[in-house]
mmCIF file of N, CA and C in Angstrom:
data_model
loop_
_atom_site.group_PDB
_atom_site.id
_atom_site.type_symbol
_atom_site.label_atom_id
_atom_site.label_comp_id
_atom_site.label_asym_id
_atom_site.label_seq_id
_atom_site.Cartn_x
_atom_site.Cartn_y
_atom_site.Cartn_z
ATOM 1 N N MET A 1 36.544 55.333 10.202
ATOM 2 C CA MET A 1 37.479 56.425 10.123
ATOM 3 C C MET A 1 38.502 56.352 11.262
ATOM 4 N N ARG A 2 38.023 55.987 12.441
ATOM 5 C CA ARG A 2 38.899 55.889 13.604
ATOM 6 C C ARG A 2 39.951 54.798 13.396
ATOM 7 N N ASN A 3 39.575 53.692 12.772
ATOM 8 C CA ASN A 3 40.521 52.607 12.516
ATOM 9 C C ASN A 3 41.656 53.050 11.610
ATOM 10 N N LYS A 4 41.354 53.875 10.622
ATOM 11 C CA LYS A 4 42.393 54.388 9.723
ATOM 12 C C LYS A 4 43.398 55.235 10.497
ATOM 13 N N HIS A 5 42.893 56.011 11.435
ATOM 14 C CA HIS A 5 43.769 56.849 12.261
ATOM 15 C C HIS A 5 44.695 55.981 13.126
ATOM 16 N N VAL A 6 44.137 54.960 13.728
ATOM 17 C CA VAL A 6 44.912 54.041 14.567
ATOM 18 C C VAL A 6 45.983 53.332 13.721
ATOM 19 N N ILE A 7 45.602 52.872 12.551
ATOM 20 C CA ILE A 7 46.546 52.199 11.659
ATOM 21 C C ILE A 7 47.666 53.144 11.247
ATOM 22 N N ALA A 8 47.323 54.394 10.958
ATOM 23 C CA ALA A 8 48.344 55.373 10.567
ATOM 24 C C ALA A 8 49.332 55.621 11.705
ATOM 25 N N VAL A 9 48.825 55.757 12.917
ATOM 26 C CA VAL A 9 49.687 55.988 14.075
ATOM 27 C C VAL A 9 50.589 54.778 14.317
ATOM 28 N N LEU A 10 50.024 53.591 14.230
ATOM 29 C CA LEU A 10 50.831 52.384 14.421
ATOM 30 C C LEU A 10 51.897 52.243 13.335
ATOM 31 N N SER A 11 51.543 52.568 12.120
ATOM 32 C CA SER A 11 52.514 52.491 11.018
ATOM 33 C C SER A 11 53.671 53.445 11.247
ATOM 34 N N LEU A 12 53.362 54.667 11.655
ATOM 35 C CA LEU A 12 54.426 55.630 11.940
ATOM 36 C C LEU A 12 55.296 55.167 13.103
ATOM 37 N N SER A 13 54.677 54.594 14.109
ATOM 38 C CA SER A 13 55.439 54.082 15.253
ATOM 39 C C SER A 13 56.410 52.997 14.819
ATOM 40 N N LEU A 14 55.947 52.088 13.974
ATOM 41 C CA LEU A 14 56.812 51.026 13.468
ATOM 42 C C LEU A 14 57.941 51.590 12.631
ATOM 43 N N LEU A 15 57.639 52.563 11.811
ATOM 44 C CA LEU A 15 58.663 53.177 10.964
ATOM 45 C C LEU A 15 59.773 53.779 11.816
ATOM 46 N N PHE A 16 59.396 54.572 12.810
ATOM 47 C CA PHE A 16 60.405 55.224 13.630
ATOM 48 C C PHE A 16 61.133 54.258 14.548
ATOM 49 N N SER A 17 60.459 53.232 15.034
ATOM 50 C CA SER A 17 61.138 52.271 15.896
ATOM 51 C C SER A 17 62.126 51.437 15.092
ATOM 52 N N SER A 18 61.806 51.118 13.838
ATOM 53 C CA SER A 18 62.755 50.348 13.022
ATOM 54 C C SER A 18 63.978 51.186 12.691
ATOM 55 N N ALA A 19 63.826 52.480 12.497
ATOM 56 C CA ALA A 19 64.976 53.346 12.237
ATOM 57 C C ALA A 19 65.902 53.379 13.451
ATOM 58 N N SER A 20 65.327 53.408 14.651
ATOM 59 C CA SER A 20 66.168 53.428 15.838
ATOM 60 C C SER A 20 66.863 52.095 16.044
ATOM 61 N N VAL A 21 66.240 51.002 15.620
ATOM 62 C CA VAL A 21 66.886 49.691 15.710
ATOM 63 C C VAL A 21 68.108 49.662 14.806
ATOM 64 N N PHE A 22 67.985 50.193 13.576
ATOM 65 C CA PHE A 22 69.126 50.240 12.667
ATOM 66 C C PHE A 22 70.247 51.083 13.251
ATOM 67 N N ALA A 23 69.909 52.204 13.872
ATOM 68 C CA ALA A 23 70.923 53.053 14.480
ATOM 69 C C ALA A 23 71.611 52.326 15.625
ATOM 70 N N ALA A 24 70.839 51.588 16.418
ATOM 71 C CA ALA A 24 71.424 50.834 17.530
ATOM 72 C C ALA A 24 72.344 49.745 17.000
ATOM 73 N N ASP A 25 71.932 49.084 15.921
ATOM 74 C CA ASP A 25 72.782 48.050 15.339
ATOM 75 C C ASP A 25 74.082 48.644 14.817
ATOM 76 N N LEU A 26 74.004 49.777 14.157
ATOM 77 C CA LEU A 26 75.204 50.427 13.638
ATOM 78 C C LEU A 26 76.117 50.843 14.784
ATOM 79 N N GLU A 27 75.536 51.362 15.840
ATOM 80 C CA GLU A 27 76.333 51.751 17.005
ATOM 81 C C GLU A 27 77.035 50.527 17.612
ATOM 82 N N LYS A 28 76.325 49.417 17.663
ATOM 83 C CA LYS A 28 76.907 48.172 18.182
ATOM 84 C C LYS A 28 78.072 47.721 17.294
ATOM 85 N N ASP A 29 77.896 47.820 15.992
ATOM 86 C CA ASP A 29 78.966 47.455 15.066
ATOM 87 C C ASP A 29 80.180 48.366 15.243
ATOM 88 N N MET A 30 79.941 49.646 15.396
ATOM 89 C CA MET A 30 81.045 50.590 15.568
ATOM 90 C C MET A 30 81.777 50.348 16.888
ATOM 91 N N ASP A 31 81.033 49.996 17.919
ATOM 92 C CA ASP A 31 81.664 49.654 19.205
ATOM 93 C C ASP A 31 82.528 48.400 19.063
ATOM 94 N N ALA A 32 82.049 47.422 18.311
ATOM 95 C CA ALA A 32 82.826 46.196 18.091
ATOM 96 C C ALA A 32 84.107 46.503 17.325
ATOM 97 N N LEU A 33 84.024 47.414 16.361
ATOM 98 C CA LEU A 33 85.224 47.810 15.622
ATOM 99 C C LEU A 33 86.225 48.505 16.549
ATOM 100 N N LYS A 34 85.715 49.402 17.382
ATOM 101 C CA LYS A 34 86.585 50.123 18.320
ATOM 102 C C LYS A 34 87.247 49.148 19.300
ATOM 103 N N ASP A 35 86.466 48.231 19.859
ATOM 104 C CA ASP A 35 87.000 47.262 20.814
ATOM 105 C C ASP A 35 88.033 46.352 20.153
ATOM 106 N N GLY A 36 87.739 45.900 18.942
ATOM 107 C CA GLY A 36 88.678 45.039 18.217
ATOM 108 C C GLY A 36 89.984 45.741 17.923
ATOM 109 N N LEU A 37 89.893 46.999 17.507
ATOM 110 C CA LEU A 37 91.111 47.756 17.206
ATOM 111 C C LEU A 37 91.957 47.932 18.459
ATOM 112 N N SER A 38 91.307 48.125 19.577
ATOM 113 C CA SER A 38 92.030 48.248 20.843
ATOM 114 C C SER A 38 92.817 46.974 21.145
ATOM 115 N N VAL A 39 92.200 45.829 20.925
ATOM 116 C CA VAL A 39 92.881 44.545 21.146
ATOM 117 C C VAL A 39 94.053 44.403 20.178
ATOM 118 N N VAL A 40 93.811 44.706 18.914
ATOM 119 C CA VAL A 40 94.858 44.572 17.888
ATOM 120 C C VAL A 40 96.076 45.417 18.250
ATOM 121 N N LYS A 41 95.850 46.622 18.727
ATOM 122 C CA LYS A 41 96.953 47.522 19.049
ATOM 123 C C LYS A 41 97.742 47.073 20.273
ATOM 124 N N LYS A 42 97.088 46.364 21.209
ATOM 125 C CA LYS A 42 97.730 46.037 22.484
ATOM 126 C C LYS A 42 98.255 44.613 22.596
ATOM 127 N N THR A 43 97.699 43.693 21.844
ATOM 128 C CA THR A 43 98.022 42.287 22.067
ATOM 129 C C THR A 43 99.403 41.912 21.533
ATOM 130 N N SER A 44 99.964 40.897 22.159
ATOM 131 C CA SER A 44 101.211 40.311 21.645
ATOM 132 C C SER A 44 100.978 38.838 21.318
ATOM 133 N N ASP A 45 99.702 38.492 21.139
ATOM 134 C CA ASP A 45 99.312 37.120 20.842
ATOM 135 C C ASP A 45 98.645 37.082 19.465
ATOM 136 N N ALA A 46 99.214 36.335 18.553
ATOM 137 C CA ALA A 46 98.717 36.280 17.178
ATOM 138 C C ALA A 46 97.286 35.760 17.109
ATOM 139 N N GLN A 47 96.956 34.760 17.910
ATOM 140 C CA GLN A 47 95.603 34.199 17.888
ATOM 141 C C GLN A 47 94.588 35.202 18.410
ATOM 142 N N GLU A 48 94.948 35.916 19.453
ATOM 143 C CA GLU A 48 94.045 36.934 19.994
ATOM 144 C C GLU A 48 93.815 38.038 18.951
ATOM 145 N N MET A 49 94.868 38.417 18.236
ATOM 146 C CA MET A 49 94.746 39.425 17.196
ATOM 147 C C MET A 49 93.841 38.907 16.073
ATOM 148 N N HIS A 50 94.058 37.679 15.663
ATOM 149 C CA HIS A 50 93.247 37.073 14.603
ATOM 150 C C HIS A 50 91.770 37.049 14.995
ATOM 151 N N THR A 51 91.491 36.683 16.227
ATOM 152 C CA THR A 51 90.112 36.636 16.711
ATOM 153 C C THR A 51 89.484 38.028 16.702
ATOM 154 N N ALA A 52 90.219 39.019 17.181
ATOM 155 C CA ALA A 52 89.715 40.396 17.205
ATOM 156 C C ALA A 52 89.459 40.903 15.789
ATOM 157 N N LEU A 53 90.349 40.589 14.876
ATOM 158 C CA LEU A 53 90.182 41.024 13.488
ATOM 159 C C LEU A 53 88.970 40.347 12.845
ATOM 160 N N GLY A 54 88.726 39.101 13.207
ATOM 161 C CA GLY A 54 87.535 38.409 12.705
ATOM 162 C C GLY A 54 86.260 39.092 13.163
ATOM 163 N N LYS A 55 86.238 39.503 14.423
ATOM 164 C CA LYS A 55 85.080 40.217 14.954
ATOM 165 C C LYS A 55 84.931 41.577 14.282
ATOM 166 N N MET A 56 86.058 42.217 14.015
ATOM 167 C CA MET A 56 86.018 43.510 13.327
ATOM 168 C C MET A 56 85.472 43.352 11.911
ATOM 169 N N ARG A 57 85.920 42.324 11.237
ATOM 170 C CA ARG A 57 85.461 42.089 9.859
ATOM 171 C C ARG A 57 83.954 41.855 9.839
ATOM 172 N N GLN A 58 83.475 41.055 10.785
ATOM 173 C CA GLN A 58 82.040 40.786 10.877
ATOM 174 C C GLN A 58 81.261 42.072 11.150
ATOM 175 N N ALA A 59 81.763 42.890 12.055
ATOM 176 C CA ALA A 59 81.077 44.141 12.392
ATOM 177 C C ALA A 59 81.056 45.094 11.197
ATOM 178 N N ALA A 60 82.160 45.184 10.464
ATOM 179 C CA ALA A 60 82.210 46.058 9.288
ATOM 180 C C ALA A 60 81.267 45.565 8.202
ATOM 181 N N THR A 61 81.210 44.265 8.019
ATOM 182 C CA THR A 61 80.309 43.680 7.037
ATOM 183 C C THR A 61 78.856 43.943 7.434
ATOM 184 N N ASP A 62 78.565 43.769 8.709
ATOM 185 C CA ASP A 62 77.217 44.011 9.214
ATOM 186 C C ASP A 62 76.835 45.488 9.097
ATOM 187 N N ALA A 63 77.798 46.379 9.304
ATOM 188 C CA ALA A 63 77.537 47.826 9.240
ATOM 189 C C ALA A 63 77.072 48.252 7.849
ATOM 190 N N LYS A 64 77.424 47.470 6.841
ATOM 191 C CA LYS A 64 76.991 47.801 5.480
ATOM 192 C C LYS A 64 75.478 47.659 5.324
ATOM 193 N N GLN A 65 74.833 46.938 6.239
ATOM 194 C CA GLN A 65 73.385 46.758 6.189
ATOM 195 C C GLN A 65 72.640 47.932 6.823
ATOM 196 N N SER A 66 73.377 48.815 7.498
ATOM 197 C CA SER A 66 72.780 49.960 8.187
ATOM 198 C C SER A 66 73.157 51.247 7.468
ATOM 199 N N THR A 67 72.458 52.303 7.823
ATOM 200 C CA THR A 67 72.736 53.622 7.257
ATOM 201 C C THR A 67 73.000 54.588 8.405
ATOM 202 N N PRO A 68 74.093 55.332 8.340
ATOM 203 C CA PRO A 68 74.343 56.326 9.384
ATOM 204 C C PRO A 68 73.228 57.385 9.396
ATOM 205 N N GLU A 69 72.974 57.939 10.564
ATOM 206 C CA GLU A 69 71.925 58.963 10.688
ATOM 207 C C GLU A 69 72.125 60.083 9.689
ATOM 208 N N LYS A 70 73.363 60.468 9.482
ATOM 209 C CA LYS A 70 73.675 61.580 8.576
ATOM 210 C C LYS A 70 73.199 61.297 7.146
ATOM 211 N N LEU A 71 73.059 60.018 6.795
ATOM 212 C CA LEU A 71 72.658 59.646 5.440
ATOM 213 C C LEU A 71 71.213 59.150 5.354
ATOM 214 N N GLU A 72 70.476 59.208 6.459
ATOM 215 C CA GLU A 72 69.083 58.745 6.447
ATOM 216 C C GLU A 72 68.316 59.470 5.346
ATOM 217 N N GLY A 73 67.518 58.728 4.620
ATOM 218 C CA GLY A 73 66.707 59.306 3.561
ATOM 219 C C GLY A 73 67.377 59.299 2.199
ATOM 220 N N GLN A 74 68.663 58.975 2.157
ATOM 221 C CA GLN A 74 69.372 58.900 0.880
ATOM 222 C C GLN A 74 68.962 57.628 0.141
ATOM 223 N N ALA A 75 68.909 57.711 -1.160
ATOM 224 C CA ALA A 75 68.619 56.531 -1.973
ATOM 225 C C ALA A 75 69.774 55.541 -1.860
ATOM 226 N N ALA A 76 69.456 54.263 -1.953
ATOM 227 C CA ALA A 76 70.471 53.210 -1.816
ATOM 228 C C ALA A 76 71.579 53.337 -2.858
ATOM 229 N N ASP A 77 71.267 53.929 -3.993
ATOM 230 C CA ASP A 77 72.276 54.083 -5.040
ATOM 231 C C ASP A 77 72.839 55.501 -5.119
ATOM 232 N N SER A 78 72.627 56.289 -4.066
ATOM 233 C CA SER A 78 73.152 57.656 -4.053
ATOM 234 C C SER A 78 74.670 57.643 -3.898
ATOM 235 N N ALA A 79 75.292 58.704 -4.313
ATOM 236 C CA ALA A 79 76.752 58.816 -4.215
ATOM 237 C C ALA A 79 77.220 58.718 -2.766
ATOM 238 N N GLN A 80 76.458 59.300 -1.847
ATOM 239 C CA GLN A 80 76.855 59.276 -0.439
ATOM 240 C C GLN A 80 76.805 57.861 0.134
ATOM 241 N N ILE A 81 75.767 57.116 -0.182
ATOM 242 C CA ILE A 81 75.654 55.734 0.304
ATOM 243 C C ILE A 81 76.746 54.875 -0.321
ATOM 244 N N LYS A 82 77.003 55.076 -1.596
ATOM 245 C CA LYS A 82 78.075 54.328 -2.260
ATOM 246 C C LYS A 82 79.419 54.653 -1.619
ATOM 247 N N ASP A 83 79.632 55.905 -1.246
ATOM 248 C CA ASP A 83 80.876 56.314 -0.593
ATOM 249 C C ASP A 83 80.988 55.681 0.794
ATOM 250 N N TYR A 84 79.884 55.616 1.513
ATOM 251 C CA TYR A 84 79.845 54.959 2.826
ATOM 252 C C TYR A 84 80.232 53.483 2.692
ATOM 253 N N HIS A 85 79.639 52.804 1.715
ATOM 254 C CA HIS A 85 79.963 51.387 1.489
ATOM 255 C C HIS A 85 81.408 51.211 1.048
ATOM 256 N N ALA A 86 81.915 52.127 0.227
ATOM 257 C CA ALA A 86 83.314 52.054 -0.213
ATOM 258 C C ALA A 86 84.248 52.209 0.989
ATOM 259 N N GLY A 87 83.896 53.066 1.924
ATOM 260 C CA GLY A 87 84.701 53.221 3.136
ATOM 261 C C GLY A 87 84.747 51.939 3.947
ATOM 262 N N LEU A 88 83.600 51.282 4.066
ATOM 263 C CA LEU A 88 83.565 50.003 4.782
ATOM 264 C C LEU A 88 84.320 48.921 4.022
ATOM 265 N N ASP A 89 84.224 48.926 2.695
ATOM 266 C CA ASP A 89 84.987 47.959 1.894
ATOM 267 C C ASP A 89 86.484 48.165 2.066
ATOM 268 N N SER A 90 86.892 49.417 2.125
ATOM 269 C CA SER A 90 88.305 49.736 2.349
ATOM 270 C C SER A 90 88.754 49.236 3.724
ATOM 271 N N LEU A 91 87.901 49.426 4.712
ATOM 272 C CA LEU A 91 88.201 48.951 6.065
ATOM 273 C C LEU A 91 88.321 47.431 6.090
ATOM 274 N N ILE A 92 87.394 46.747 5.442
ATOM 275 C CA ILE A 92 87.422 45.280 5.397
ATOM 276 C C ILE A 92 88.688 44.791 4.704
ATOM 277 N N ALA A 93 89.062 45.435 3.604
ATOM 278 C CA ALA A 93 90.280 45.036 2.884
ATOM 279 C C ALA A 93 91.514 45.200 3.771
ATOM 280 N N GLN A 94 91.564 46.286 4.540
ATOM 281 C CA GLN A 94 92.715 46.504 5.418
ATOM 282 C C GLN A 94 92.698 45.540 6.596
ATOM 283 N N ILE A 95 91.534 45.208 7.099
ATOM 284 C CA ILE A 95 91.430 44.183 8.152
ATOM 285 C C ILE A 95 92.026 42.881 7.633
ATOM 286 N N ASP A 96 91.723 42.537 6.389
ATOM 287 C CA ASP A 96 92.250 41.300 5.801
ATOM 288 C C ASP A 96 93.775 41.331 5.682
ATOM 289 N N VAL A 97 94.339 42.496 5.339
ATOM 290 C CA VAL A 97 95.801 42.635 5.249
ATOM 291 C C VAL A 97 96.426 42.389 6.621
ATOM 292 N N VAL A 98 95.862 43.041 7.631
ATOM 293 C CA VAL A 98 96.391 42.897 8.994
ATOM 294 C C VAL A 98 96.240 41.451 9.463
ATOM 295 N N ASP A 99 95.117 40.832 9.144
ATOM 296 C CA ASP A 99 94.865 39.464 9.576
ATOM 297 C C ASP A 99 95.846 38.481 8.929
ATOM 298 N N GLN A 100 96.170 38.678 7.678
ATOM 299 C CA GLN A 100 97.149 37.797 7.025
ATOM 300 C C GLN A 100 98.501 37.871 7.734
ATOM 301 N N LEU A 101 98.883 39.072 8.138
ATOM 302 C CA LEU A 101 100.148 39.235 8.866
ATOM 303 C C LEU A 101 100.061 38.580 10.251
ATOM 304 N N ALA A 102 98.920 38.734 10.898
ATOM 305 C CA ALA A 102 98.743 38.116 12.223
ATOM 306 C C ALA A 102 98.825 36.598 12.114
ATOM 307 N N GLN A 103 98.185 36.045 11.097
ATOM 308 C CA GLN A 103 98.207 34.600 10.927
ATOM 309 C C GLN A 103 99.609 34.083 10.591
ATOM 310 N N ALA A 104 100.422 34.950 9.983
ATOM 311 C CA ALA A 104 101.807 34.585 9.693
ATOM 312 C C ALA A 104 102.712 34.871 10.895
ATOM 313 N N ASN A 105 102.099 35.278 12.020
ATOM 314 C CA ASN A 105 102.808 35.596 13.256
ATOM 315 C C ASN A 105 103.793 36.759 13.085
ATOM 316 N N LYS A 106 103.451 37.700 12.215
ATOM 317 C CA LYS A 106 104.251 38.910 11.999
ATOM 318 C C LYS A 106 103.537 40.070 12.706
ATOM 319 N N LEU A 107 103.586 40.027 14.028
ATOM 320 C CA LEU A 107 102.791 40.966 14.816
ATOM 321 C C LEU A 107 103.250 42.410 14.686
ATOM 322 N N ASP A 108 104.561 42.640 14.610
ATOM 323 C CA ASP A 108 105.031 44.019 14.465
ATOM 324 C C ASP A 108 104.545 44.625 13.152
ATOM 325 N N GLU A 109 104.616 43.850 12.077
ATOM 326 C CA GLU A 109 104.124 44.321 10.788
ATOM 327 C C GLU A 109 102.611 44.497 10.819
ATOM 328 N N ALA A 110 101.926 43.585 11.487
ATOM 329 C CA ALA A 110 100.466 43.674 11.592
ATOM 330 C C ALA A 110 100.061 44.947 12.330
ATOM 331 N N LYS A 111 100.759 45.259 13.403
ATOM 332 C CA LYS A 111 100.445 46.474 14.157
ATOM 333 C C LYS A 111 100.738 47.727 13.341
ATOM 334 N N ALA A 112 101.788 47.679 12.547
ATOM 335 C CA ALA A 112 102.093 48.822 11.675
ATOM 336 C C ALA A 112 100.974 49.009 10.642
ATOM 337 N N GLU A 113 100.515 47.914 10.066
ATOM 338 C CA GLU A 113 99.411 47.988 9.091
ATOM 339 C C GLU A 113 98.094 48.366 9.771
ATOM 340 N N ALA A 114 97.942 48.024 11.038
ATOM 341 C CA ALA A 114 96.715 48.336 11.773
ATOM 342 C C ALA A 114 96.543 49.847 11.947
ATOM 343 N N LYS A 115 97.631 50.585 11.879
ATOM 344 C CA LYS A 115 97.528 52.052 11.970
ATOM 345 C C LYS A 115 96.694 52.598 10.815
ATOM 346 N N LYS A 116 96.714 51.907 9.689
ATOM 347 C CA LYS A 116 95.903 52.329 8.541
ATOM 348 C C LYS A 116 94.411 52.166 8.841
ATOM 349 N N LEU A 117 94.074 51.239 9.727
ATOM 350 C CA LEU A 117 92.679 51.082 10.130
ATOM 351 C C LEU A 117 92.180 52.353 10.814
ATOM 352 N N GLU A 118 93.029 52.931 11.648
ATOM 353 C CA GLU A 118 92.672 54.184 12.315
ATOM 354 C C GLU A 118 92.505 55.309 11.299
ATOM 355 N N ASP A 119 93.386 55.348 10.303
ATOM 356 C CA ASP A 119 93.278 56.383 9.271
ATOM 357 C C ASP A 119 91.961 56.260 8.514
ATOM 358 N N ILE A 120 91.607 55.038 8.148
ATOM 359 C CA ILE A 120 90.347 54.799 7.434
ATOM 360 C C ILE A 120 89.172 55.224 8.308
ATOM 361 N N ARG A 121 89.234 54.861 9.578
ATOM 362 C CA ARG A 121 88.176 55.248 10.516
ATOM 363 C C ARG A 121 88.041 56.768 10.588
ATOM 364 N N ASN A 122 89.162 57.441 10.763
ATOM 365 C CA ASN A 122 89.124 58.893 10.935
ATOM 366 C C ASN A 122 88.561 59.605 9.710
ATOM 367 N N VAL A 123 88.977 59.179 8.540
ATOM 368 C CA VAL A 123 88.483 59.790 7.302
ATOM 369 C C VAL A 123 86.973 59.592 7.183
ATOM 370 N N ASN A 124 86.512 58.385 7.462
ATOM 371 C CA ASN A 124 85.103 58.094 7.288
ATOM 372 C C ASN A 124 84.227 58.679 8.404
ATOM 373 N N HIS A 125 84.772 58.808 9.587
ATOM 374 C CA HIS A 125 84.000 59.478 10.649
ATOM 375 C C HIS A 125 83.747 60.925 10.280
ATOM 376 N N LYS A 126 84.726 61.582 9.679
ATOM 377 C CA LYS A 126 84.525 62.978 9.268
ATOM 378 C C LYS A 126 83.397 63.089 8.253
ATOM 379 N N LYS A 127 83.273 62.112 7.391
ATOM 380 C CA LYS A 127 82.254 62.151 6.343
ATOM 381 C C LYS A 127 80.860 61.772 6.841
ATOM 382 N N PHE A 128 80.784 60.752 7.693
ATOM 383 C CA PHE A 128 79.493 60.131 7.953
ATOM 384 C C PHE A 128 79.001 60.199 9.387
ATOM 385 N N ARG A 129 79.799 60.688 10.284
ATOM 386 C CA ARG A 129 79.377 60.705 11.680
ATOM 387 C C ARG A 129 78.682 61.979 12.030
#
């Protein structure tokens, strides 16, 4: 009987520790997005912008593997989770638009399009943060 109790406690510990790992990963991804956007807004170097956008794209893609705390417990096919993923897909699509301009060395246009990244962020933070 005692072994069952120990196993139950260990199982719960693993469950809660894995949830905190996912939250930490999501926070890391969001920090990478914030840092990348800062570089994109300030740089006058197309290669530096391209590199930052690549890191942002990776972080947004990785964030799709995590669930925000506000949505914990939602089914993977729930409307809220689908909306969260759609927000990240929208962000990734806009990162690609900005990156194409950066690669074409059209930095002023890229920075103008990068403002849409902030809009996407703001809308989705209101929903999921």
